[in-house]
Amino acid sequence: MNTGDDGFLKEKLKECGYKFTGQRAAILETMLQCSGQHVSTEEIFNIVKLKHPEIGLATVYRTMILLDKLGLVHKLDFDDGFSRYELVKPNEDHTHHHLICSSCGSVSEVEEDLLDSLEEEILKKNGFLVKDHRVQFYGLCSKCRNE
Ligand SMILES: [Zn+2]
Ligand SMILES: [Zn+2]
């Protein structure tokens, strides 16, 4: 994905039969600003409305569902009552792993894929070819452990 490029979004929307709108572009732009973060719909809305007060929460909500469908963002569910989103990284064929602190709620990432050997084992034992997985680890982050 060519980040920060309206043309890319335009193409992607057209390809899937959607119209390119300034609101959609503004919301994607906000996600690009939040690259590497895991933001809730409300957080995205709070950032978007600084520059675009005409965009309502419902629009942000619907647009995030659309961007997820287009494969530009991932929807994340950390069982904390919020829907969160992150930008899909270029050339990422596997979803990375998330470390969720149950004390402060921070989310960090494990970049390397820890499950390759497990997937091989599943293929051998169960004859099941794993194509993707979602892994979330719950615990205490280093900051909270030191408190
Ligand atoms: Zn913490
Ligand atoms: Zn992530």
GROMACS .gro file of N, CA and C and ligand atoms in nm:
model
  443
    1MET      N    1   0.084  -0.119   0.000
    1MET     CA    2   0.000   0.000   0.000
    1MET      C    3   0.088   0.124   0.000
    2ASN      N    4   0.058   0.212  -0.091
    2ASN     CA    5   0.131   0.337  -0.101
    2ASN      C    6   0.069   0.438  -0.006
    3THR      N    7   0.128   0.453   0.112
    3THR     CA    8   0.065   0.534   0.216
    3THR      C    9   0.060   0.681   0.178
    4GLY      N   10  -0.045   0.747   0.222
    4GLY     CA   11  -0.058   0.889   0.200
    4GLY      C   12  -0.097   0.924   0.059
    5ASP      N   13  -0.146   0.829  -0.014
    5ASP     CA   14  -0.179   0.853  -0.153
    5ASP      C   15  -0.329   0.839  -0.174
    6ASP      N   16  -0.393   0.954  -0.202
    6ASP     CA   17  -0.536   0.956  -0.228
    6ASP      C   18  -0.574   0.871  -0.348
    7GLY      N   19  -0.484   0.870  -0.447
    7GLY     CA   20  -0.509   0.796  -0.570
    7GLY      C   21  -0.530   0.648  -0.543
    8PHE      N   22  -0.455   0.598  -0.447
    8PHE     CA   23  -0.466   0.457  -0.410
    8PHE      C   24  -0.603   0.426  -0.353
    9LEU      N   25  -0.649   0.514  -0.263
    9LEU     CA   26  -0.781   0.495  -0.202
    9LEU      C   27  -0.890   0.505  -0.308
   10LYS      N   28  -0.874   0.602  -0.399
   10LYS     CA   29  -0.970   0.623  -0.506
   10LYS      C   30  -0.986   0.496  -0.588
   11GLU      N   31  -0.871   0.439  -0.628
   11GLU     CA   32  -0.870   0.316  -0.707
   11GLU      C   33  -0.941   0.203  -0.635
   12LYS      N   34  -0.901   0.188  -0.508
   12LYS     CA   35  -0.951   0.078  -0.426
   12LYS      C   36  -1.104   0.089  -0.409
   13LEU      N   37  -1.152   0.210  -0.386
   13LEU     CA   38  -1.296   0.231  -0.369
   13LEU      C   39  -1.369   0.201  -0.499
   14LYS      N   40  -1.312   0.250  -0.610
   14LYS     CA   41  -1.376   0.232  -0.740
   14LYS      C   42  -1.385   0.083  -0.775
   15GLU      N   43  -1.274   0.017  -0.752
   15GLU     CA   44  -1.263  -0.126  -0.776
   15GLU      C   45  -1.376  -0.203  -0.706
   16CYS      N   46  -1.411  -0.158  -0.586
   16CYS     CA   47  -1.511  -0.229  -0.506
   16CYS      C   48  -1.649  -0.164  -0.517
   17GLY      N   49  -1.662  -0.066  -0.607
   17GLY     CA   50  -1.793  -0.007  -0.631
   17GLY      C   51  -1.835   0.101  -0.533
   18TYR      N   52  -1.737   0.164  -0.467
   18TYR     CA   53  -1.769   0.272  -0.374
   18TYR      C   54  -1.721   0.405  -0.429
   19LYS      N   55  -1.786   0.511  -0.382
   19LYS     CA   56  -1.748   0.645  -0.426
   19LYS      C   57  -1.636   0.700  -0.338
   20PHE      N   58  -1.545   0.772  -0.403
   20PHE     CA   59  -1.442   0.842  -0.328
   20PHE      C   60  -1.502   0.970  -0.273
   21THR      N   61  -1.491   0.991  -0.143
   21THR     CA   62  -1.540   1.116  -0.084
   21THR      C   63  -1.430   1.178   0.002
   22GLY      N   64  -1.440   1.308   0.019
   22GLY     CA   65  -1.343   1.378   0.103
   22GLY      C   66  -1.343   1.326   0.245
   23GLN      N   67  -1.461   1.287   0.295
   23GLN     CA   68  -1.470   1.235   0.432
   23GLN      C   69  -1.394   1.104   0.445
   24ARG      N   70  -1.410   1.018   0.347
   24ARG     CA   71  -1.338   0.890   0.352
   24ARG      C   72  -1.187   0.913   0.347
   25ALA      N   73  -1.145   1.006   0.262
   25ALA     CA   74  -1.003   1.038   0.250
   25ALA      C   75  -0.950   1.094   0.383
   26ALA      N   76  -1.030   1.181   0.448
   26ALA     CA   77  -0.987   1.242   0.573
   26ALA      C   78  -0.971   1.137   0.684
   27ILE      N   79  -1.059   1.038   0.684
   27ILE     CA   80  -1.053   0.935   0.788
   27ILE      C   81  -0.934   0.842   0.764
   28LEU      N   82  -0.910   0.809   0.636
   28LEU     CA   83  -0.792   0.726   0.606
   28LEU      C   84  -0.664   0.802   0.641
   29GLU      N   85  -0.664   0.931   0.611
   29GLU     CA   86  -0.548   1.015   0.641
   29GLU      C   87  -0.518   1.012   0.792
   30THR      N   88  -0.623   1.016   0.871
   30THR     CA   89  -0.607   1.008   1.017
   30THR      C   90  -0.546   0.875   1.058
   31MET      N   91  -0.590   0.768   0.993
   31MET     CA   92  -0.532   0.637   1.024
   31MET      C   93  -0.383   0.634   0.988
   32LEU      N   94  -0.346   0.701   0.880
   32LEU     CA   95  -0.205   0.707   0.841
   32LEU      C   96  -0.124   0.783   0.946
   33GLN      N   97  -0.186   0.886   1.002
   33GLN     CA   98  -0.121   0.961   1.111
   33GLN      C   99  -0.099   0.872   1.232
   34CYS      N  100  -0.191   0.779   1.255
   34CYS     CA  101  -0.187   0.692   1.373
   34CYS      C  102  -0.117   0.561   1.341
   35SER      N  103  -0.036   0.559   1.236
   35SER     CA  104   0.032   0.438   1.195
   35SER      C  105   0.109   0.376   1.311
   36GLY      N  106   0.092   0.247   1.329
   36GLY     CA  107   0.160   0.177   1.438
   36GLY      C  108   0.081   0.177   1.568
   37GLN      N  109  -0.032   0.250   1.570
   37GLN     CA  110  -0.113   0.253   1.691
   37GLN      C  111  -0.240   0.169   1.674
   38HIS      N  112  -0.306   0.144   1.784
   38HIS     CA  113  -0.429   0.066   1.784
   38HIS      C  114  -0.538   0.154   1.840
   39VAL      N  115  -0.610   0.221   1.752
   39VAL     CA  116  -0.700   0.328   1.795
   39VAL      C  117  -0.847   0.285   1.787
   40SER      N  118  -0.924   0.333   1.882
   40SER     CA  119  -1.067   0.303   1.884
   40SER      C  120  -1.139   0.401   1.791
   41THR      N  121  -1.261   0.367   1.754
   41THR     CA  122  -1.341   0.454   1.668
   41THR      C  123  -1.354   0.593   1.729
   42GLU      N  124  -1.375   0.599   1.861
   42GLU     CA  125  -1.388   0.727   1.930
   42GLU      C  126  -1.259   0.809   1.921
   43GLU      N  127  -1.146   0.741   1.936
   43GLU     CA  128  -1.017   0.811   1.926
   43GLU      C  129  -0.996   0.868   1.785
   44ILE      N  130  -1.032   0.788   1.684
   44ILE     CA  131  -1.019   0.835   1.546
   44ILE      C  132  -1.108   0.957   1.526
   45PHE      N  133  -1.231   0.946   1.575
   45PHE     CA  134  -1.328   1.056   1.563
   45PHE      C  135  -1.273   1.183   1.628
   46ASN      N  136  -1.214   1.171   1.747
   46ASN     CA  137  -1.162   1.288   1.817
   46ASN      C  138  -1.049   1.356   1.741
   47ILE      N  139  -0.970   1.278   1.667
   47ILE     CA  140  -0.862   1.337   1.587
   47ILE      C  141  -0.920   1.400   1.459
   48VAL      N  142  -1.010   1.324   1.393
   48VAL     CA  143  -1.068   1.371   1.267
   48VAL      C  144  -1.140   1.504   1.285
   49LYS      N  145  -1.215   1.517   1.395
   49LYS     CA  146  -1.301   1.635   1.408
   49LYS      C  147  -1.223   1.764   1.434
   50LEU      N  148  -1.096   1.754   1.472
   50LEU     CA  149  -1.014   1.873   1.488
   50LEU      C  150  -1.002   1.949   1.356
   51LYS      N  151  -0.981   1.871   1.248
   51LYS     CA  152  -0.967   1.932   1.116
   51LYS      C  153  -1.098   1.931   1.039
   52HIS      N  154  -1.184   1.835   1.071
   52HIS     CA  155  -1.308   1.818   0.995
   52HIS      C  156  -1.427   1.808   1.089
   53PRO      N  157  -1.468   1.923   1.146
   53PRO     CA  158  -1.578   1.919   1.244
   53PRO      C  159  -1.711   1.872   1.184
   54GLU      N  160  -1.719   1.869   1.049
   54GLU     CA  161  -1.845   1.828   0.985
   54GLU      C  162  -1.862   1.676   0.986
   55ILE      N  163  -1.757   1.603   1.017
   55ILE     CA  164  -1.766   1.457   1.014
   55ILE      C  165  -1.814   1.405   1.150
   56GLY      N  166  -1.922   1.331   1.148
   56GLY     CA  167  -1.981   1.278   1.272
   56GLY      C  168  -1.926   1.142   1.309
   57LEU      N  169  -1.955   1.102   1.431
   57LEU     CA  170  -1.908   0.972   1.481
   57LEU      C  171  -1.962   0.856   1.397
   58ALA      N  172  -2.088   0.868   1.355
   58ALA     CA  173  -2.150   0.761   1.277
   58ALA      C  174  -2.078   0.741   1.143
   59THR      N  175  -2.034   0.851   1.083
   59THR     CA  176  -1.959   0.844   0.957
   59THR      C  177  -1.826   0.774   0.978
   60VAL      N  178  -1.758   0.810   1.089
   60VAL     CA  179  -1.629   0.746   1.119
   60VAL      C  180  -1.651   0.596   1.138
   61TYR      N  181  -1.753   0.565   1.213
   61TYR     CA  182  -1.788   0.425   1.242
   61TYR      C  183  -1.809   0.347   1.113
   62ARG      N  184  -1.892   0.402   1.023
   62ARG     CA  185  -1.922   0.333   0.897
   62ARG      C  186  -1.799   0.326   0.807
   63THR      N  187  -1.721   0.433   0.805
   63THR     CA  188  -1.603   0.437   0.718
   63THR      C  189  -1.499   0.335   0.763
   64MET      N  190  -1.484   0.317   0.895
   64MET     CA  191  -1.386   0.219   0.944
   64MET      C  192  -1.425   0.078   0.901
   65ILE      N  193  -1.556   0.050   0.904
   65ILE     CA  194  -1.603  -0.081   0.859
   65ILE      C  195  -1.570  -0.100   0.710
   66LEU      N  196  -1.588   0.009   0.634
   66LEU     CA  197  -1.558   0.005   0.490
   66LEU      C  198  -1.408  -0.015   0.465
   67LEU      N  199  -1.324   0.060   0.538
   67LEU     CA  200  -1.179   0.048   0.519
   67LEU      C  201  -1.130  -0.092   0.556
   68ASP      N  202  -1.196  -0.151   0.654
   68ASP     CA  203  -1.164  -0.288   0.694
   68ASP      C  204  -1.198  -0.384   0.579
   69LYS      N  205  -1.316  -0.362   0.520
   69LYS     CA  206  -1.361  -0.444   0.408
   69LYS      C  207  -1.267  -0.431   0.289
   70LEU      N  208  -1.213  -0.312   0.268
   70LEU     CA  209  -1.123  -0.288   0.157
   70LEU      C  210  -0.982  -0.341   0.185
   71GLY      N  211  -0.960  -0.387   0.309
   71GLY     CA  212  -0.830  -0.442   0.344
   71GLY      C  213  -0.725  -0.338   0.376
   72LEU      N  214  -0.768  -0.214   0.404
   72LEU     CA  215  -0.672  -0.108   0.435
   72LEU      C  216  -0.642  -0.100   0.584
   73VAL      N  217  -0.738  -0.142   0.665
   73VAL     CA  218  -0.716  -0.146   0.810
   73VAL      C  219  -0.759  -0.283   0.862
   74HIS      N  220  -0.711  -0.318   0.979
   74HIS     CA  221  -0.753  -0.438   1.049
   74HIS      C  222  -0.840  -0.398   1.166
   75LYS      N  223  -0.948  -0.468   1.185
   75LYS     CA  224  -1.028  -0.447   1.305
   75LYS      C  225  -0.973  -0.540   1.413
   76LEU      N  226  -0.957  -0.486   1.532
   76LEU     CA  227  -0.901  -0.564   1.641
   76LEU      C  228  -1.001  -0.569   1.755
   77ASP      N  229  -1.010  -0.682   1.819
   77ASP     CA  230  -1.098  -0.694   1.933
   77ASP      C  231  -1.018  -0.747   2.051
   78PHE      N  232  -0.992  -0.660   2.146
   78PHE     CA  233  -0.911  -0.698   2.261
   78PHE      C  234  -0.998  -0.725   2.384
   79ASP      N  235  -1.127  -0.749   2.362
   79ASP     CA  236  -1.219  -0.780   2.472
   79ASP      C  237  -1.222  -0.670   2.578
   80ASP      N  238  -1.198  -0.546   2.539
   80ASP     CA  239  -1.205  -0.439   2.639
   80ASP      C  240  -1.323  -0.346   2.609
   81GLY      N  241  -1.414  -0.393   2.526
   81GLY     CA  242  -1.535  -0.316   2.500
   81GLY      C  243  -1.522  -0.215   2.388
   82PHE      N  244  -1.403  -0.204   2.328
   82PHE     CA  245  -1.384  -0.111   2.217
   82PHE      C  246  -1.351  -0.188   2.090
   83SER      N  247  -1.397  -0.134   1.977
   83SER     CA  248  -1.344  -0.181   1.850
   83SER      C  249  -1.224  -0.095   1.820
   84ARG      N  250  -1.112  -0.158   1.795
   84ARG     CA  251  -0.994  -0.081   1.760
   84ARG      C  252  -0.950  -0.116   1.619
   85TYR      N  253  -0.875  -0.025   1.561
   85TYR     CA  254  -0.827  -0.047   1.425
   85TYR      C  255  -0.680  -0.015   1.417
   86GLU      N  256  -0.614  -0.081   1.325
   86GLU     CA  257  -0.477  -0.044   1.292
   86GLU      C  258  -0.462  -0.051   1.141
   87LEU      N  259  -0.368   0.028   1.093
   87LEU     CA  260  -0.337   0.029   0.951
   87LEU      C  261  -0.275  -0.104   0.912
   88VAL      N  262  -0.314  -0.159   0.799
   88VAL     CA  263  -0.251  -0.281   0.750
   88VAL      C  264  -0.113  -0.245   0.697
   89LYS      N  265  -0.012  -0.319   0.744
   89LYS     CA  266   0.123  -0.288   0.700
   89LYS      C  267   0.149  -0.347   0.562
   90PRO      N  268   0.228  -0.277   0.481
   90PRO     CA  269   0.256  -0.332   0.348
   90PRO      C  270   0.329  -0.465   0.358
   91ASN      N  271   0.296  -0.556   0.270
   91ASN     CA  272   0.361  -0.688   0.262
   91ASN      C  273   0.345  -0.771   0.388
   92GLU      N  274   0.240  -0.748   0.463
   92GLU     CA  275   0.219  -0.829   0.582
   92GLU      C  276   0.125  -0.944   0.547
   93ASP      N  277   0.177  -1.065   0.543
   93ASP     CA  278   0.088  -1.176   0.505
   93ASP      C  279   0.027  -1.241   0.629
   94HIS      N  280   0.090  -1.221   0.744
   94HIS     CA  281   0.036  -1.274   0.867
   94HIS      C  282   0.010  -1.158   0.962
   95THR      N  283  -0.098  -1.167   1.035
   95THR     CA  284  -0.124  -1.065   1.135
   95THR      C  285  -0.023  -1.082   1.248
   96HIS      N  286   0.036  -0.970   1.290
   96HIS     CA  287   0.133  -0.979   1.399
   96HIS      C  288   0.064  -1.005   1.532
   97HIS      N  289   0.142  -1.035   1.633
   97HIS     CA  290   0.085  -1.069   1.763
   97HIS      C  291   0.077  -0.946   1.853
   98HIS      N  292  -0.023  -0.943   1.936
   98HIS     CA  293  -0.043  -0.829   2.024
   98HIS      C  294  -0.024  -0.867   2.169
   99LEU      N  295   0.042  -0.777   2.243
   99LEU     CA  296   0.059  -0.793   2.387
   99LEU      C  297  -0.028  -0.687   2.454
  100ILE      N  298  -0.126  -0.731   2.530
  100ILE     CA  299  -0.222  -0.639   2.589
  100ILE      C  300  -0.205  -0.636   2.740
  101CYS      N  301  -0.176  -0.518   2.793
  101CYS     CA  302  -0.156  -0.506   2.937
  101CYS      C  303  -0.292  -0.492   3.006
  102SER      N  304  -0.318  -0.581   3.099
  102SER     CA  305  -0.449  -0.578   3.165
  102SER      C  306  -0.453  -0.473   3.275
  103SER      N  307  -0.339  -0.411   3.304
  103SER     CA  308  -0.338  -0.306   3.406
  103SER      C  309  -0.357  -0.168   3.344
  104CYS      N  310  -0.274  -0.130   3.246
  104CYS     CA  311  -0.285   0.004   3.188
  104CYS      C  312  -0.353   0.004   3.051
  105GLY      N  313  -0.377  -0.113   2.995
  105GLY     CA  314  -0.448  -0.119   2.867
  105GLY      C  315  -0.360  -0.093   2.746
  106SER      N  316  -0.229  -0.080   2.766
  106SER     CA  317  -0.142  -0.054   2.652
  106SER      C  318  -0.135  -0.177   2.561
  107VAL      N  319  -0.115  -0.151   2.433
  107VAL     CA  320  -0.104  -0.259   2.336
  107VAL      C  321   0.031  -0.248   2.267
  108SER      N  322   0.112  -0.351   2.271
  108SER     CA  323   0.235  -0.350   2.194
  108SER      C  324   0.237  -0.470   2.101
  109GLU      N  325   0.337  -0.476   2.017
  109GLU     CA  326   0.338  -0.576   1.911
  109GLU      C  327   0.461  -0.665   1.916
  110VAL      N  328   0.442  -0.789   1.877
  110VAL     CA  329   0.554  -0.879   1.855
  110VAL      C  330   0.570  -0.889   1.705
  111GLU      N  331   0.683  -0.843   1.655
  111GLU     CA  332   0.698  -0.835   1.510
  111GLU      C  333   0.721  -0.972   1.446
  112GLU      N  334   0.809  -1.050   1.503
  112GLU     CA  335   0.840  -1.177   1.437
  112GLU      C  336   0.728  -1.279   1.461
  113ASP      N  337   0.712  -1.366   1.365
  113ASP     CA  338   0.608  -1.466   1.376
  113ASP      C  339   0.658  -1.582   1.461
  114LEU      N  340   0.594  -1.598   1.578
  114LEU     CA  341   0.640  -1.700   1.672
  114LEU      C  342   0.577  -1.835   1.644
  115LEU      N  343   0.484  -1.838   1.551
  115LEU     CA  344   0.403  -1.958   1.539
  115LEU      C  345   0.435  -2.045   1.418
  116ASP      N  346   0.541  -2.011   1.346
  116ASP     CA  347   0.574  -2.090   1.227
  116ASP      C  348   0.590  -2.238   1.257
  117SER      N  349   0.662  -2.269   1.366
  117SER     CA  350   0.687  -2.411   1.396
  117SER      C  351   0.558  -2.479   1.442
  118LEU      N  352   0.473  -2.403   1.512
  118LEU     CA  353   0.344  -2.458   1.555
  118LEU      C  354   0.257  -2.489   1.433
  119GLU      N  355   0.261  -2.402   1.335
  119GLU     CA  356   0.181  -2.424   1.214
  119GLU      C  357   0.227  -2.549   1.139
  120GLU      N  358   0.359  -2.569   1.137
  120GLU     CA  359   0.412  -2.689   1.072
  120GLU      C  360   0.362  -2.815   1.142
  121GLU      N  361   0.358  -2.805   1.275
  121GLU     CA  362   0.313  -2.919   1.355
  121GLU      C  363   0.165  -2.948   1.330
  122ILE      N  364   0.086  -2.841   1.319
  122ILE     CA  365  -0.057  -2.857   1.293
  122ILE      C  366  -0.078  -2.923   1.156
  123LEU      N  367   0.003  -2.880   1.059
  123LEU     CA  368  -0.007  -2.938   0.925
  123LEU      C  369   0.026  -3.087   0.929
  124LYS      N  370   0.130  -3.122   1.005
  124LYS     CA  371   0.173  -3.261   1.015
  124LYS      C  372   0.070  -3.346   1.088
  125LYS      N  373   0.027  -3.295   1.205
  125LYS     CA  374  -0.061  -3.374   1.290
  125LYS      C  375  -0.206  -3.374   1.245
  126ASN      N  376  -0.255  -3.259   1.199
  126ASN     CA  377  -0.397  -3.247   1.167
  126ASN      C  378  -0.424  -3.237   1.019
  127GLY      N  379  -0.318  -3.227   0.938
  127GLY     CA  380  -0.336  -3.210   0.795
  127GLY      C  381  -0.405  -3.080   0.761
  128PHE      N  382  -0.395  -2.985   0.851
  128PHE     CA  383  -0.463  -2.856   0.834
  128PHE      C  384  -0.361  -2.749   0.798
  129LEU      N  385  -0.383  -2.683   0.685
  129LEU     CA  386  -0.290  -2.578   0.643
  129LEU      C  387  -0.335  -2.443   0.699
  130VAL      N  388  -0.257  -2.391   0.793
  130VAL     CA  389  -0.290  -2.263   0.855
  130VAL      C  390  -0.250  -2.150   0.760
  131LYS      N  391  -0.343  -2.060   0.734
  131LYS     CA  392  -0.312  -1.947   0.646
  131LYS      C  393  -0.295  -1.817   0.725
  132ASP      N  394  -0.359  -1.809   0.836
  132ASP     CA  395  -0.346  -1.688   0.918
  132ASP      C  396  -0.388  -1.723   1.059
  133HIS      N  397  -0.356  -1.634   1.151
  133HIS     CA  398  -0.397  -1.655   1.289
  133HIS      C  399  -0.404  -1.521   1.360
  134ARG      N  400  -0.480  -1.516   1.464
  134ARG     CA  401  -0.486  -1.395   1.546
  134ARG      C  402  -0.444  -1.437   1.686
  135VAL      N  403  -0.338  -1.378   1.735
  135VAL     CA  404  -0.290  -1.414   1.868
  135VAL      C  405  -0.283  -1.292   1.956
  136GLN      N  406  -0.340  -1.301   2.072
  136GLN     CA  407  -0.334  -1.194   2.168
  136GLN      C  408  -0.286  -1.249   2.303
  137PHE      N  409  -0.186  -1.184   2.358
  137PHE     CA  410  -0.135  -1.223   2.488
  137PHE      C  411  -0.180  -1.120   2.590
  138TYR      N  412  -0.239  -1.167   2.698
  138TYR     CA  413  -0.282  -1.076   2.803
  138TYR      C  414  -0.189  -1.088   2.923
  139GLY      N  415  -0.153  -0.975   2.981
  139GLY     CA  416  -0.064  -0.981   3.097
  139GLY      C  417  -0.028  -0.842   3.145
  140LEU      N  418   0.094  -0.829   3.197
  140LEU     CA  419   0.140  -0.701   3.249
  140LEU      C  420   0.258  -0.652   3.166
  141CYS      N  421   0.252  -0.525   3.123
  141CYS     CA  422   0.362  -0.469   3.045
  141CYS      C  423   0.480  -0.442   3.138
  142SER      N  424   0.597  -0.413   3.079
  142SER     CA  425   0.718  -0.396   3.162
  142SER      C  426   0.703  -0.280   3.258
  143LYS      N  427   0.632  -0.175   3.215
  143LYS     CA  428   0.615  -0.057   3.300
  143LYS      C  429   0.532  -0.094   3.424
  144CYS      N  430   0.422  -0.165   3.401
  144CYS     CA  431   0.333  -0.201   3.512
  144CYS      C  432   0.398  -0.304   3.603
  145ARG      N  433   0.482  -0.389   3.546
  145ARG     CA  434   0.551  -0.489   3.628
  145ARG      C  435   0.647  -0.423   3.726
  146ASN      N  436   0.700  -0.307   3.689
  146ASN     CA  437   0.796  -0.239   3.774
  146ASN      C  438   0.731  -0.152   3.880
  147GLU      N  439   0.599  -0.143   3.875
  147GLU     CA  440   0.533  -0.055   3.971
  147GLU      C  441   0.497  -0.128   4.099
  148ZN      ZN  442   0.076  -0.171   3.162
  149ZN      ZN  443  -0.089  -0.419   1.584
   0.00000   0.00000   0.00000
